[in-house]
């Protein structure tokens, strides 16, 4: 596991000066602005170079955003990502929790858990480029890296190697043929099962967030022992839905129900329904 010395050795992300960042947010990323496409910041980039824009999120932690990425551009505009999931986790997480962030991306939900003050975070992210950004966010907030472990690899139903399909936005990257992804490349990465990881490290989650772009069933099939452990009380995950917000793949629903979880849709504050929605499984 990385320690405090490791975190200090991580190269900090190159961010605009706070005054410039404040001006950019006021001009281009005001609350309520459509997230839309990346802003044209050619004049600023000519003068100061292309850098990240820091924002203090609604939860209070800092996040260095690459405005070319949709998820991070959304943070610049709204200071929160997936407000319905963020609010649920902020309410439910406690200092005694061990939080597993499966599909960690640049680390937003890991940062949220650390800001709440959980006992430990274990994050899984298969893209090596995104992993570098993840650690930079931890350093930016001054957290001790001993409170967080990042597993640089993917999860599936069996160990091996898979092609990670990179999406046009980092949050779209993942395994398999996910219909909502615009592929821009791929790399081979190692994958393991969650059960194997937990057995090798002698650790069990109490709360999990799973966001793996259509690969959820594969992750759960490789985690049957972990899911059966009664210490695991809450899971948030994404699933494709129909017009009634019912999961189109009932295997996810049936698997979790068979293990004693009650499952409920987490509605968006706007009341809108998209092809993929968030769900909560709890017992």
Short mmCIF file of C-alpha atoms in Angstrom, two decimals:
data_model
loop_
_atom_site.label_atom_id
_atom_site.label_comp_id
_atom_site.label_asym_id
_atom_site.label_seq_id
_atom_site.Cartn_x
_atom_site.Cartn_y
_atom_site.Cartn_z
CA UNK A 1 0.00 0.00 0.00
CA UNK A 2 1.35 3.46 -0.75
CA UNK A 3 2.38 5.51 2.28
CA UNK A 4 2.71 9.21 3.06
CA UNK A 5 6.17 9.33 1.49
CA UNK A 6 4.77 7.85 -1.72
CA UNK A 7 2.09 10.52 -1.89
CA UNK A 8 4.65 13.31 -1.48
CA UNK A 9 6.61 11.85 -4.40
CA UNK A 10 3.59 12.02 -6.71
CA UNK A 11 4.04 14.87 -9.15
CA UNK A 12 1.39 17.53 -8.44
CA UNK A 13 -1.02 18.35 -11.23
CA UNK A 14 -0.31 21.58 -13.08
CA UNK A 15 -3.17 23.93 -12.20
CA UNK A 16 -3.91 27.53 -13.06
CA UNK A 17 -3.26 30.14 -10.37
CA UNK A 18 -6.31 30.42 -8.06
CA UNK A 19 -7.13 33.91 -9.38
CA UNK A 20 -7.12 32.67 -12.97
CA UNK A 21 -9.15 29.60 -11.97
CA UNK A 22 -11.72 31.81 -10.22
CA UNK A 23 -12.04 34.00 -13.32
CA UNK A 24 -12.41 30.99 -15.63
CA UNK A 25 -15.10 29.44 -13.46
CA UNK A 26 -16.99 32.75 -13.35
CA UNK A 27 -16.80 33.21 -17.12
CA UNK A 28 -17.26 29.68 -18.44
CA UNK A 29 -18.45 27.33 -15.68
CA UNK A 30 -21.06 29.16 -13.65
CA UNK A 31 -23.66 27.09 -11.74
CA UNK A 32 -26.58 26.24 -13.97
CA UNK A 33 -24.55 26.55 -17.17
CA UNK A 34 -25.02 23.57 -19.49
CA UNK A 35 -22.02 21.27 -19.12
CA UNK A 36 -21.94 20.91 -22.90
CA UNK A 37 -18.67 20.62 -24.76
CA UNK A 38 -15.17 21.66 -23.76
CA UNK A 39 -14.73 25.44 -23.66
CA UNK A 40 -12.46 27.22 -26.09
CA UNK A 41 -9.74 28.63 -23.85
CA UNK A 42 -7.16 29.25 -26.56
CA UNK A 43 -6.24 32.77 -25.39
CA UNK A 44 -5.65 31.63 -21.81
CA UNK A 45 -3.78 28.52 -22.95
CA UNK A 46 -1.56 30.61 -25.25
CA UNK A 47 -0.60 32.85 -22.32
CA UNK A 48 -0.35 30.31 -19.51
CA UNK A 49 -0.39 26.86 -21.14
CA UNK A 50 -3.02 24.14 -20.88
CA UNK A 51 -3.57 23.40 -17.18
CA UNK A 52 -6.20 22.03 -14.85
CA UNK A 53 -8.73 24.23 -13.09
CA UNK A 54 -9.14 23.63 -9.35
CA UNK A 55 -12.58 23.74 -7.79
CA UNK A 56 -13.72 23.26 -4.21
CA UNK A 57 -16.54 20.75 -4.41
CA UNK A 58 -19.79 21.02 -2.52
CA UNK A 59 -18.50 18.38 -0.10
CA UNK A 60 -15.50 20.59 0.69
CA UNK A 61 -12.57 18.82 -0.96
CA UNK A 62 -10.50 20.19 -3.83
CA UNK A 63 -10.53 18.65 -7.30
CA UNK A 64 -8.17 19.54 -10.14
CA UNK A 65 -10.37 19.39 -13.24
CA UNK A 66 -9.46 18.80 -16.87
CA UNK A 67 -12.24 20.75 -18.56
CA UNK A 68 -11.93 18.61 -21.70
CA UNK A 69 -13.42 15.68 -19.75
CA UNK A 70 -17.21 15.73 -19.26
CA UNK A 71 -17.24 14.50 -15.66
CA UNK A 72 -14.67 17.05 -14.56
CA UNK A 73 -16.31 19.82 -16.58
CA UNK A 74 -19.53 18.99 -14.75
CA UNK A 75 -17.69 19.44 -11.45
CA UNK A 76 -16.52 22.87 -12.55
CA UNK A 77 -20.10 23.90 -13.31
CA UNK A 78 -21.94 22.26 -10.43
CA UNK A 79 -19.28 21.36 -7.80
CA UNK A 80 -20.86 17.93 -7.41
CA UNK A 81 -20.99 14.74 -9.50
CA UNK A 82 -24.11 12.56 -9.53
CA UNK A 83 -25.71 14.55 -6.74
CA UNK A 84 -28.15 11.77 -5.87
CA UNK A 85 -25.32 9.27 -5.24
CA UNK A 86 -23.07 11.85 -3.57
CA UNK A 87 -25.80 12.81 -1.11
CA UNK A 88 -26.65 9.18 -0.34
CA UNK A 89 -23.04 8.24 0.36
CA UNK A 90 -22.37 11.39 2.39
CA UNK A 91 -25.32 10.49 4.62
CA UNK A 92 -24.52 6.79 4.93
CA UNK A 93 -20.73 6.70 5.30
CA UNK A 94 -19.28 6.67 8.81
CA UNK A 95 -15.78 6.64 10.37
CA UNK A 96 -15.94 2.86 10.83
CA UNK A 97 -16.62 2.12 7.15
CA UNK A 98 -14.31 0.43 4.66
CA UNK A 99 -15.29 1.92 1.30
CA UNK A 100 -14.57 0.16 -2.01
CA UNK A 101 -14.61 2.47 -5.04
CA UNK A 102 -14.92 0.16 -8.06
CA UNK A 103 -14.35 2.12 -11.26
CA UNK A 104 -12.72 4.99 -9.40
CA UNK A 105 -11.87 7.10 -12.45
CA UNK A 106 -10.07 10.29 -11.31
CA UNK A 107 -11.11 9.70 -7.71
CA UNK A 108 -14.19 11.85 -7.02
CA UNK A 109 -16.01 9.29 -4.85
CA UNK A 110 -12.78 8.26 -3.14
CA UNK A 111 -12.24 11.92 -2.24
CA UNK A 112 -15.82 12.14 -1.00
CA UNK A 113 -15.31 9.13 1.28
CA UNK A 114 -12.00 10.47 2.60
CA UNK A 115 -13.58 13.86 3.27
CA UNK A 116 -16.29 12.15 5.33
CA UNK A 117 -13.52 10.41 7.26
CA UNK A 118 -13.98 6.67 6.65
CA UNK A 119 -11.61 4.13 8.15
CA UNK A 120 -10.17 3.08 4.79
CA UNK A 121 -10.71 3.34 1.03
CA UNK A 122 -9.78 0.73 -1.57
CA UNK A 123 -10.16 2.00 -5.14
CA UNK A 124 -9.98 0.03 -8.39
CA UNK A 125 -9.09 1.77 -11.66
CA UNK A 126 -7.75 -0.04 -14.76
CA UNK A 127 -6.49 2.93 -16.81
CA UNK A 128 -2.87 3.80 -15.87
CA UNK A 129 -3.23 7.39 -17.10
CA UNK A 130 -6.28 7.95 -14.93
CA UNK A 131 -4.47 6.41 -11.96
CA UNK A 132 -1.86 9.17 -12.09
CA UNK A 133 -4.62 11.78 -11.93
CA UNK A 134 -6.22 9.89 -9.04
CA UNK A 135 -3.11 10.13 -6.87
CA UNK A 136 -2.67 13.80 -7.73
CA UNK A 137 -6.14 14.50 -6.28
CA UNK A 138 -5.16 12.77 -3.03
CA UNK A 139 -2.01 14.88 -2.80
CA UNK A 140 -3.90 18.08 -3.64
CA UNK A 141 -6.05 17.59 -0.53
CA UNK A 142 -3.15 16.66 1.72
CA UNK A 143 -4.56 13.29 2.73
CA UNK A 144 -2.25 10.60 4.05
CA UNK A 145 -2.05 7.99 1.30
CA UNK A 146 -2.04 5.24 3.94
CA UNK A 147 -5.79 5.77 4.26
CA UNK A 148 -6.27 4.81 0.62
CA UNK A 149 -5.15 1.97 -1.60
CA UNK A 150 -5.44 2.21 -5.37
CA UNK A 151 -5.46 -1.10 -7.23
CA UNK A 152 -4.29 -0.34 -10.76
CA UNK A 153 -6.31 -2.98 -12.56
CA UNK A 154 -9.84 -4.07 -13.35
CA UNK A 155 -12.34 -6.46 -11.80
CA UNK A 156 -14.20 -9.27 -13.54
CA UNK A 157 -15.59 -12.76 -12.94
CA UNK A 158 -12.16 -14.37 -13.37
CA UNK A 159 -8.53 -13.27 -13.33
CA UNK A 160 -6.70 -12.62 -16.58
CA UNK A 161 -6.18 -9.86 -19.09
CA UNK A 162 -8.82 -7.83 -20.95
CA UNK A 163 -8.90 -5.00 -23.45
CA UNK A 164 -9.89 -1.73 -21.80
CA UNK A 165 -11.82 0.34 -24.34
CA UNK A 166 -11.04 4.01 -23.81
CA UNK A 167 -13.97 6.35 -24.31
CA UNK A 168 -13.97 9.94 -25.54
CA UNK A 169 -14.56 10.88 -21.88
CA UNK A 170 -12.68 8.99 -19.19
CA UNK A 171 -15.93 8.06 -17.44
CA UNK A 172 -17.00 6.07 -20.50
CA UNK A 173 -13.95 3.78 -20.55
CA UNK A 174 -14.49 0.15 -19.68
CA UNK A 175 -14.67 -3.46 -20.81
CA UNK A 176 -16.97 -5.11 -23.31
CA UNK A 177 -19.38 -3.73 -25.87
CA UNK A 178 -21.14 -0.92 -23.97
CA UNK A 179 -23.49 0.93 -26.37
CA UNK A 180 -23.10 4.39 -24.78
CA UNK A 181 -19.35 4.63 -25.36
CA UNK A 182 -17.54 6.47 -28.17
CA UNK A 183 -14.30 4.42 -28.45
CA UNK A 184 -11.05 6.30 -29.03
CA UNK A 185 -8.54 3.51 -28.34
CA UNK A 186 -7.79 0.46 -26.23
CA UNK A 187 -5.09 -1.06 -24.04
CA UNK A 188 -4.64 -4.48 -22.45
CA UNK A 189 -4.93 -4.47 -18.65
CA UNK A 190 -4.86 -7.05 -15.89
CA UNK A 191 -8.08 -8.00 -14.14
CA UNK A 192 -8.80 -9.98 -10.98
CA UNK A 193 -11.85 -11.02 -9.01
CA UNK A 194 -12.93 -9.01 -6.01
CA UNK A 195 -13.06 -12.21 -3.96
CA UNK A 196 -9.41 -12.93 -4.75
CA UNK A 197 -8.39 -9.41 -3.79
CA UNK A 198 -10.29 -9.50 -0.49
CA UNK A 199 -8.84 -12.91 0.40
CA UNK A 200 -5.27 -11.84 -0.40
CA UNK A 201 -5.53 -8.62 1.64
CA UNK A 202 -7.84 -9.94 4.39
CA UNK A 203 -10.15 -6.96 4.00
CA UNK A 204 -13.91 -6.70 3.48
CA UNK A 205 -15.93 -3.68 2.37
CA UNK A 206 -18.87 -2.32 4.31
CA UNK A 207 -19.92 0.09 1.54
CA UNK A 208 -19.24 -0.16 -2.20
CA UNK A 209 -19.72 2.09 -5.20
CA UNK A 210 -19.62 0.24 -8.53
CA UNK A 211 -19.54 2.22 -11.78
CA UNK A 212 -18.03 0.12 -14.55
CA UNK A 213 -20.04 1.00 -17.66
CA UNK A 214 -22.03 -2.17 -18.20
CA UNK A 215 -19.54 -4.56 -16.57
CA UNK A 216 -21.37 -4.70 -13.22
CA UNK A 217 -22.64 -8.28 -13.57
CA UNK A 218 -19.12 -9.56 -14.32
CA UNK A 219 -17.79 -7.74 -11.24
CA UNK A 220 -20.54 -9.15 -9.01
CA UNK A 221 -20.05 -12.70 -10.31
CA UNK A 222 -16.41 -12.49 -9.23
CA UNK A 223 -17.44 -11.17 -5.82
CA UNK A 224 -19.97 -13.72 -4.54
CA UNK A 225 -18.14 -14.35 -1.25
CA UNK A 226 -17.66 -10.64 -0.69
CA UNK A 227 -21.31 -9.90 -1.46
CA UNK A 228 -22.42 -12.68 0.90
CA UNK A 229 -20.50 -11.17 3.83
CA UNK A 230 -23.03 -9.49 6.14
CA UNK A 231 -20.58 -6.69 6.88
CA UNK A 232 -21.34 -5.32 3.41
CA UNK A 233 -24.46 -3.23 4.02
CA UNK A 234 -24.69 -0.84 1.07
CA UNK A 235 -23.83 -0.88 -2.66
CA UNK A 236 -24.49 1.84 -5.21
CA UNK A 237 -24.25 0.79 -8.84
CA UNK A 238 -25.37 1.72 -12.35
CA UNK A 239 -27.62 -0.30 -14.63
CA UNK A 240 -29.37 0.19 -17.94
CA UNK A 241 -33.09 0.80 -17.58
CA UNK A 242 -36.33 0.89 -19.53
CA UNK A 243 -38.84 3.76 -19.54
CA UNK A 244 -40.20 2.67 -16.16
CA UNK A 245 -36.72 2.80 -14.56
CA UNK A 246 -36.63 -1.01 -14.37
CA UNK A 247 -33.32 -2.77 -15.00
CA UNK A 248 -33.20 -4.23 -18.48
CA UNK A 249 -30.85 -6.99 -17.30
CA UNK A 250 -32.76 -8.73 -14.51
CA UNK A 251 -29.76 -10.89 -13.70
CA UNK A 252 -28.28 -8.02 -11.69
CA UNK A 253 -31.50 -7.64 -9.71
CA UNK A 254 -31.92 -11.38 -9.14
CA UNK A 255 -28.31 -11.91 -8.05
CA UNK A 256 -28.40 -9.17 -5.43
CA UNK A 257 -31.86 -10.15 -4.17
CA UNK A 258 -30.70 -13.75 -3.75
CA UNK A 259 -28.01 -12.47 -1.38
CA UNK A 260 -30.45 -10.61 0.83
CA UNK A 261 -30.24 -7.11 -0.61
CA UNK A 262 -33.20 -4.85 -1.12
CA UNK A 263 -32.81 -2.79 -4.29
CA UNK A 264 -34.15 0.66 -5.06
CA UNK A 265 -33.73 3.19 -7.83
CA UNK A 266 -31.93 6.41 -6.83
CA UNK A 267 -33.86 9.09 -8.72
CA UNK A 268 -32.17 12.16 -10.14
CA UNK A 269 -33.22 15.47 -8.51
CA UNK A 270 -34.48 16.64 -11.91
CA UNK A 271 -36.78 13.63 -12.20
CA UNK A 272 -35.36 12.88 -15.65
CA UNK A 273 -34.64 9.33 -16.76
CA UNK A 274 -31.58 8.37 -18.78
CA UNK A 275 -30.54 5.06 -20.39
CA UNK A 276 -28.37 4.27 -17.35
CA UNK A 277 -29.56 5.01 -13.82
CA UNK A 278 -28.15 4.60 -10.33
CA UNK A 279 -29.42 2.01 -7.88
CA UNK A 280 -28.86 1.25 -4.23
CA UNK A 281 -28.69 -2.25 -2.77
CA UNK A 282 -28.83 -2.44 1.02
CA UNK A 283 -29.59 -4.80 3.88
#
